[in-house]
Short mmCIF file of C-alpha atoms in Angstrom, two decimals:
data_model
loop_
_atom_site.label_atom_id
_atom_site.label_comp_id
_atom_site.label_asym_id
_atom_site.label_seq_id
_atom_site.Cartn_x
_atom_site.Cartn_y
_atom_site.Cartn_z
CA MET A 1 -8.12 -39.84 94.32
CA LEU A 2 -8.66 -42.85 96.53
CA HIS A 3 -12.38 -42.61 95.82
CA THR A 4 -11.72 -42.58 92.07
CA HIS A 5 -9.58 -45.72 92.28
CA SER A 6 -12.25 -47.44 94.40
CA SER A 7 -14.96 -46.62 91.84
CA LEU A 8 -12.79 -47.95 89.02
CA LEU A 9 -12.11 -51.20 90.88
CA ALA A 10 -15.81 -51.59 91.62
CA SER A 11 -16.68 -51.13 87.92
CA LEU A 12 -14.10 -53.71 86.85
CA ALA A 13 -15.38 -56.13 89.42
CA HIS A 14 -18.97 -55.66 88.18
CA ALA A 15 -17.89 -56.21 84.56
CA THR A 16 -16.06 -59.37 85.57
CA MET A 17 -19.15 -60.69 87.35
CA VAL A 18 -21.33 -59.94 84.29
CA ASP A 19 -18.87 -61.72 81.97
CA ALA A 20 -18.75 -64.70 84.31
CA ALA A 21 -22.54 -64.88 84.40
CA ALA A 22 -22.85 -64.69 80.59
CA PRO A 23 -23.58 -68.07 78.99
CA SER A 24 -20.77 -69.78 77.16
CA GLY A 25 -20.64 -72.57 74.65
CA PRO A 26 -22.59 -73.15 71.45
CA GLY A 27 -25.64 -71.22 72.58
CA SER A 28 -23.75 -68.06 73.52
CA ALA A 29 -23.61 -66.79 69.93
CA THR A 30 -27.38 -66.91 69.75
CA MET A 31 -27.65 -64.66 72.78
CA ALA A 32 -25.09 -62.22 71.33
CA HIS A 33 -26.94 -61.47 68.09
CA ALA A 34 -30.59 -60.43 68.05
CA PRO A 35 -32.16 -60.89 64.61
CA LEU A 36 -33.01 -57.84 62.54
CA HIS A 37 -36.64 -56.82 62.14
CA PHE A 38 -37.90 -55.80 58.72
CA GLU A 39 -40.11 -53.04 60.17
CA GLN A 40 -37.02 -51.30 61.55
CA LEU A 41 -35.81 -50.62 58.01
CA GLY A 42 -38.73 -48.28 57.34
CA LEU A 43 -39.25 -49.57 53.79
CA SER A 44 -42.49 -49.09 51.87
CA PRO A 45 -43.67 -50.93 48.74
CA ILE A 46 -44.89 -47.60 47.35
CA ALA A 47 -42.28 -45.56 45.48
CA LEU A 48 -44.52 -42.59 44.67
CA ASP A 49 -47.91 -41.66 46.11
CA LEU A 50 -49.74 -38.70 44.58
CA GLY A 51 -53.01 -39.53 46.29
CA PHE A 52 -54.88 -40.21 43.06
CA PHE A 53 -52.03 -42.27 41.62
CA THR A 54 -49.42 -44.56 43.16
CA ILE A 55 -46.35 -46.28 41.74
CA LYS A 56 -44.97 -49.34 43.51
CA TRP A 57 -41.31 -50.31 43.56
CA TYR A 58 -42.17 -53.66 41.96
CA SER A 59 -43.77 -52.00 38.94
CA LEU A 60 -40.91 -49.53 38.76
CA ALA A 61 -38.41 -52.41 38.80
CA TYR A 62 -40.08 -53.97 35.74
CA LEU A 63 -40.18 -50.61 33.95
CA VAL A 64 -36.55 -49.68 34.64
CA GLY A 65 -35.37 -53.22 33.81
CA ILE A 66 -37.11 -53.13 30.40
CA ILE A 67 -35.87 -49.61 29.59
CA PHE A 68 -32.31 -50.51 30.56
CA GLY A 69 -32.53 -53.66 28.44
CA TYR A 70 -33.58 -51.62 25.42
CA TRP A 71 -30.78 -49.07 26.01
CA HIS A 72 -28.12 -51.74 26.47
CA LEU A 73 -29.31 -53.73 23.44
CA SER A 74 -29.10 -50.53 21.36
CA ARG A 75 -25.46 -50.14 22.41
CA MET A 76 -24.65 -53.79 21.74
CA ILE A 77 -25.97 -53.81 18.18
CA ARG A 78 -23.63 -50.93 17.26
CA GLN A 79 -20.75 -53.36 17.55
CA PRO A 80 -19.49 -55.11 14.38
CA GLY A 81 -21.39 -58.18 13.25
CA ALA A 82 -24.65 -57.57 15.14
CA PRO A 83 -27.42 -59.95 14.01
CA LEU A 84 -30.14 -57.30 14.16
CA ALA A 85 -30.68 -53.61 13.46
CA GLN A 86 -32.21 -50.82 15.56
CA ARG A 87 -35.64 -51.31 14.02
CA HIS A 88 -35.54 -54.95 15.13
CA ALA A 89 -34.57 -53.85 18.65
CA GLU A 90 -37.67 -51.67 18.75
CA ASP A 91 -39.86 -54.61 17.73
CA LEU A 92 -38.20 -56.77 20.37
CA PHE A 93 -38.76 -54.08 23.02
CA PHE A 94 -42.52 -54.16 22.33
CA TYR A 95 -43.05 -57.91 21.96
CA ALA A 96 -40.66 -58.91 24.74
CA THR A 97 -42.51 -56.58 27.13
CA LEU A 98 -45.76 -58.38 26.26
CA GLY A 99 -44.01 -61.73 26.64
CA ILE A 100 -42.67 -60.83 30.09
CA ILE A 101 -46.04 -59.63 31.41
CA LEU A 102 -48.33 -62.21 29.83
CA GLY A 103 -45.91 -65.11 30.18
CA GLY A 104 -45.03 -64.16 33.74
CA ARG A 105 -48.66 -63.99 34.83
CA LEU A 106 -49.77 -67.14 33.02
CA GLY A 107 -46.68 -68.97 34.24
CA TYR A 108 -47.51 -68.05 37.82
CA ALA A 109 -51.07 -69.34 37.38
CA ILE A 110 -49.87 -72.62 35.84
CA PHE A 111 -46.93 -73.37 38.15
CA TYR A 112 -47.93 -71.74 41.43
CA GLY A 113 -51.60 -70.67 41.48
CA PRO A 114 -53.91 -72.87 39.37
CA GLU A 115 -56.85 -71.55 41.39
CA LEU A 116 -56.60 -68.31 39.38
CA PHE A 117 -58.08 -70.10 36.37
CA ALA A 118 -61.32 -70.54 38.34
CA HIS A 119 -61.62 -66.74 38.28
CA PRO A 120 -60.02 -65.66 34.97
CA GLN A 121 -60.62 -61.98 35.73
CA ASP A 122 -58.07 -62.28 38.54
CA LEU A 123 -55.38 -63.02 35.95
CA LEU A 124 -55.61 -59.36 34.90
CA LYS A 125 -55.00 -58.05 38.43
CA LEU A 126 -51.26 -57.62 38.04
CA TRP A 127 -51.19 -55.15 40.93
CA GLN A 128 -51.98 -58.01 43.29
CA GLY A 129 -48.64 -59.66 42.49
CA GLY A 130 -47.82 -63.13 41.29
CA MET A 131 -45.32 -63.31 38.40
CA SER A 132 -43.25 -66.33 37.39
CA PHE A 133 -39.76 -65.82 36.01
CA HIS A 134 -39.93 -69.08 34.07
CA GLY A 135 -43.24 -68.03 32.51
CA GLY A 136 -41.78 -64.63 31.64
CA LEU A 137 -38.74 -66.33 30.11
CA ILE A 138 -40.94 -68.53 27.92
CA GLY A 139 -42.93 -65.47 26.85
CA THR A 140 -39.72 -63.60 25.99
CA VAL A 141 -38.30 -66.52 23.99
CA LEU A 142 -41.55 -66.73 22.01
CA ALA A 143 -41.36 -62.99 21.35
CA ILE A 144 -37.75 -63.32 20.12
CA ALA A 145 -38.77 -66.28 17.94
CA PHE A 146 -41.61 -64.27 16.39
CA VAL A 147 -39.48 -61.20 15.62
CA SER A 148 -36.67 -63.41 14.28
CA TRP A 149 -39.03 -65.36 12.04
CA ARG A 150 -40.78 -62.28 10.72
CA ASN A 151 -37.50 -60.52 9.91
CA ARG A 152 -35.49 -63.62 8.93
CA LEU A 153 -32.96 -63.14 11.72
CA ASP A 154 -30.73 -65.76 13.34
CA PHE A 155 -32.80 -66.72 16.38
CA LEU A 156 -29.92 -68.05 18.48
CA ARG A 157 -27.72 -65.02 17.88
CA VAL A 158 -30.56 -62.67 18.75
CA CYS A 159 -30.98 -64.58 22.02
CA ASP A 160 -27.26 -64.06 22.66
CA TYR A 161 -27.80 -60.31 22.47
CA ILE A 162 -30.85 -60.37 24.73
CA ALA A 163 -29.23 -62.51 27.45
CA PRO A 164 -26.83 -59.84 28.85
CA CYS A 165 -29.75 -57.41 29.16
CA ALA A 166 -31.78 -59.59 31.54
CA PRO A 167 -29.77 -59.65 34.82
CA ILE A 168 -30.37 -55.98 35.65
CA GLY A 169 -34.11 -56.63 35.56
CA LEU A 170 -33.68 -59.69 37.76
CA PHE A 171 -31.61 -57.66 40.23
CA LEU A 172 -34.18 -54.87 40.46
CA GLY A 173 -37.07 -57.32 40.72
CA ARG A 174 -35.51 -59.19 43.64
CA CYS A 175 -34.69 -55.93 45.40
CA ALA A 176 -38.35 -54.94 44.97
CA ASN A 177 -39.38 -58.29 46.49
CA PHE A 178 -37.25 -57.42 49.52
CA VAL A 179 -38.73 -53.92 49.81
CA ASN A 180 -42.20 -55.50 49.69
CA GLY A 181 -41.23 -57.89 52.49
CA GLU A 182 -42.33 -60.87 50.36
CA LEU A 183 -40.81 -64.15 49.20
CA TRP A 184 -38.73 -64.34 52.36
CA GLY A 185 -36.51 -67.28 53.10
CA ARG A 186 -36.53 -70.30 55.36
CA ALA A 187 -35.86 -70.16 59.09
CA ALA A 188 -32.25 -69.21 59.86
CA ASP A 189 -30.03 -69.44 62.89
CA PRO A 190 -30.76 -66.24 64.87
CA SER A 191 -26.99 -65.80 65.34
CA LEU A 192 -26.67 -65.13 61.59
CA PRO A 193 -25.86 -61.38 61.47
CA TRP A 194 -28.29 -60.71 58.61
CA ALA A 195 -31.11 -63.03 59.75
CA MET A 196 -34.37 -61.08 59.62
CA VAL A 197 -37.89 -61.31 61.00
CA PHE A 198 -40.35 -60.53 58.18
CA PRO A 199 -43.98 -59.46 58.49
CA GLY A 200 -46.20 -62.47 57.87
CA GLY A 201 -43.34 -64.84 58.59
CA GLY A 202 -44.04 -65.12 62.30
CA ALA A 203 -41.46 -64.38 64.97
CA VAL A 204 -38.93 -66.61 63.23
CA ALA A 205 -35.62 -65.16 62.00
CA ARG A 206 -35.29 -65.95 58.30
CA HIS A 207 -32.83 -65.77 55.43
CA PRO A 208 -33.30 -62.63 53.27
CA SER A 209 -33.30 -64.90 50.23
CA GLN A 210 -34.50 -62.07 47.98
CA LEU A 211 -31.09 -60.43 48.42
CA TYR A 212 -29.31 -63.74 47.81
CA GLU A 213 -31.12 -63.95 44.47
CA ALA A 214 -30.38 -60.32 43.64
CA GLY A 215 -26.68 -61.01 44.18
CA LEU A 216 -26.46 -64.31 42.29
CA GLU A 217 -28.96 -63.76 39.46
CA GLY A 218 -28.33 -60.06 39.07
CA ILE A 219 -24.86 -58.92 40.06
CA ILE A 220 -22.76 -62.05 39.54
CA LEU A 221 -24.54 -63.42 36.45
CA GLY A 222 -24.78 -59.93 34.95
CA THR A 223 -21.06 -59.31 35.46
CA ILE A 224 -20.17 -62.62 33.80
CA LEU A 225 -22.34 -61.89 30.76
CA PHE A 226 -21.12 -58.29 30.46
CA VAL A 227 -17.49 -59.41 30.52
CA LEU A 228 -18.15 -62.20 28.00
CA PHE A 229 -19.84 -59.82 25.58
CA TRP A 230 -17.64 -56.75 25.89
CA LYS A 231 -14.24 -58.28 26.68
CA THR A 232 -14.22 -61.58 24.75
CA ARG A 233 -15.34 -62.96 21.39
CA ALA A 234 -18.25 -64.87 22.93
CA ARG A 235 -20.82 -63.12 20.73
CA TRP A 236 -19.20 -64.74 17.68
CA ARG A 237 -20.11 -68.20 19.01
CA PRO A 238 -23.89 -68.61 18.54
CA GLY A 239 -25.60 -69.85 21.69
CA LEU A 240 -22.72 -69.25 24.10
CA LEU A 241 -24.16 -66.19 25.83
CA MET A 242 -27.68 -67.61 25.92
CA GLY A 243 -26.34 -70.92 27.24
CA THR A 244 -24.35 -69.11 29.92
CA PHE A 245 -27.43 -67.19 30.99
CA ALA A 246 -29.67 -70.27 31.12
CA CYS A 247 -27.11 -72.37 32.96
CA GLY A 248 -26.05 -69.54 35.30
CA TYR A 249 -29.57 -68.54 36.23
CA GLY A 250 -30.61 -72.16 36.70
CA MET A 251 -27.74 -72.91 39.08
CA ALA A 252 -28.23 -69.64 40.99
CA ARG A 253 -31.95 -70.27 41.44
CA PHE A 254 -31.40 -73.92 42.39
CA ILE A 255 -28.98 -72.87 45.14
CA VAL A 256 -31.14 -70.05 46.47
CA GLU A 257 -34.19 -72.31 46.67
CA TRP A 258 -32.50 -74.14 49.58
CA PHE A 259 -32.82 -70.87 51.52
CA ARG A 260 -36.14 -69.68 50.11
CA GLU A 261 -39.44 -70.58 51.76
CA PRO A 262 -41.60 -72.61 49.34
CA ASP A 263 -44.95 -71.12 48.35
CA ALA A 264 -47.52 -72.07 50.97
CA GLN A 265 -49.67 -73.96 48.47
CA LEU A 266 -46.65 -75.98 47.28
CA GLU A 267 -45.11 -77.00 50.61
CA ASP A 268 -46.55 -80.52 50.33
CA PHE A 269 -45.17 -80.79 46.79
CA ALA A 270 -41.70 -79.79 48.01
CA HIS A 271 -41.78 -82.29 50.87
CA ALA A 272 -43.05 -85.08 48.61
CA THR A 273 -40.52 -84.58 45.81
CA GLY A 274 -37.54 -83.39 47.83
CA LEU A 275 -37.20 -80.27 45.66
CA SER A 276 -39.24 -77.09 45.37
CA MET A 277 -41.17 -76.18 42.24
CA GLY A 278 -38.56 -73.51 41.49
CA GLN A 279 -35.78 -76.12 41.59
CA TRP A 280 -37.62 -78.52 39.31
CA LEU A 281 -38.19 -75.72 36.79
CA THR A 282 -34.48 -74.89 36.74
CA VAL A 283 -33.38 -78.44 35.87
CA PRO A 284 -34.33 -78.18 32.16
CA MET A 285 -32.84 -74.66 32.07
CA ILE A 286 -29.48 -75.95 33.29
CA ALA A 287 -29.58 -78.88 30.83
CA ILE A 288 -30.41 -76.61 27.87
CA GLY A 289 -27.75 -74.14 28.96
CA VAL A 290 -25.04 -76.81 29.11
CA LEU A 291 -26.04 -78.14 25.68
CA LEU A 292 -25.89 -74.64 24.17
CA ILE A 293 -22.46 -73.96 25.69
CA VAL A 294 -21.02 -77.27 24.48
CA ARG A 295 -22.51 -76.75 21.02
CA ALA A 296 -21.12 -73.21 20.81
CA LEU A 297 -17.60 -74.22 21.85
CA ARG A 298 -17.44 -77.19 19.51
CA ARG A 299 -18.44 -75.21 16.44
CA PRO A 300 -16.30 -72.61 14.66
CA GLN A 301 -16.94 -68.93 15.23
CA VAL A 302 -19.20 -67.13 12.78
CA GLY A 303 -17.45 -64.99 10.19
CA VAL A 304 -16.26 -61.64 11.40
CA THR A 305 -17.17 -59.95 8.14
CA VAL A 306 -20.94 -59.55 8.29
CA GLN A 307 -23.06 -57.41 5.98
CA SER A 308 -24.56 -54.40 7.69
CA LEU A 309 -28.26 -54.75 8.27
CA PRO A 310 -30.54 -51.92 7.02
CA GLN A 311 -31.39 -49.48 9.75
#
């Protein structure tokens, strides 16, 4: 019994000495939290590998995002007063997919990788990555404009119905970026519980900015748009949903860019202008979004009684 008490006292004394030797003050938090390492998560960019055929998570994210958008749009247009019919949704599904792919790739080449134009064949190598959201957005808007013009639809109201379908694709795309270990963030304080060391990012603990974007652009913005469409009369105010999307995405992206590492080829541009390329591209989005929201709120709602469109 005496021996047991002696062992217990010795253990307490040792613990006290260790606590006394531990550093205190501002630097102690850094010692307490070791940053996470991406490799420890065991993630792979490949979702399915059949040997002769592989599917990557990034490609799957695009595919699922587009399919979900088509499914959700089909549900939305069943509500009273929809500005388009199912046959128009099918046209939009086809042309918007082209707009996302072609616009996204060309946008990346224009805004982030002009060197691709020196080797035009590289523009077709989508599997090597490099897609711009802003380019994809422009391509999608052009696709909507074409389908609206050809079928004499209200362009702005069609955009309102497309806007709530986009955040799920943004969420999945950013999650795929994280799985790929790409587009990581700026250096973070190692004491940050979720700071992470990414492959290719050196031994520096960084912000997982891909997940920040997934949360802001996908979950939060998507929730706002879903509530506005399904729980309010926002769809009766032309431009309100599209304006909310443009403004919401622009602000989310502008914020996240403070934590996201600029593209290597654009670091000098970011230092020279004080803002990253991504932030500059969001400025007109925010301005257009605010204008659309103000315009929608200042004008009367469209009539509730709307003729049914031919299916």
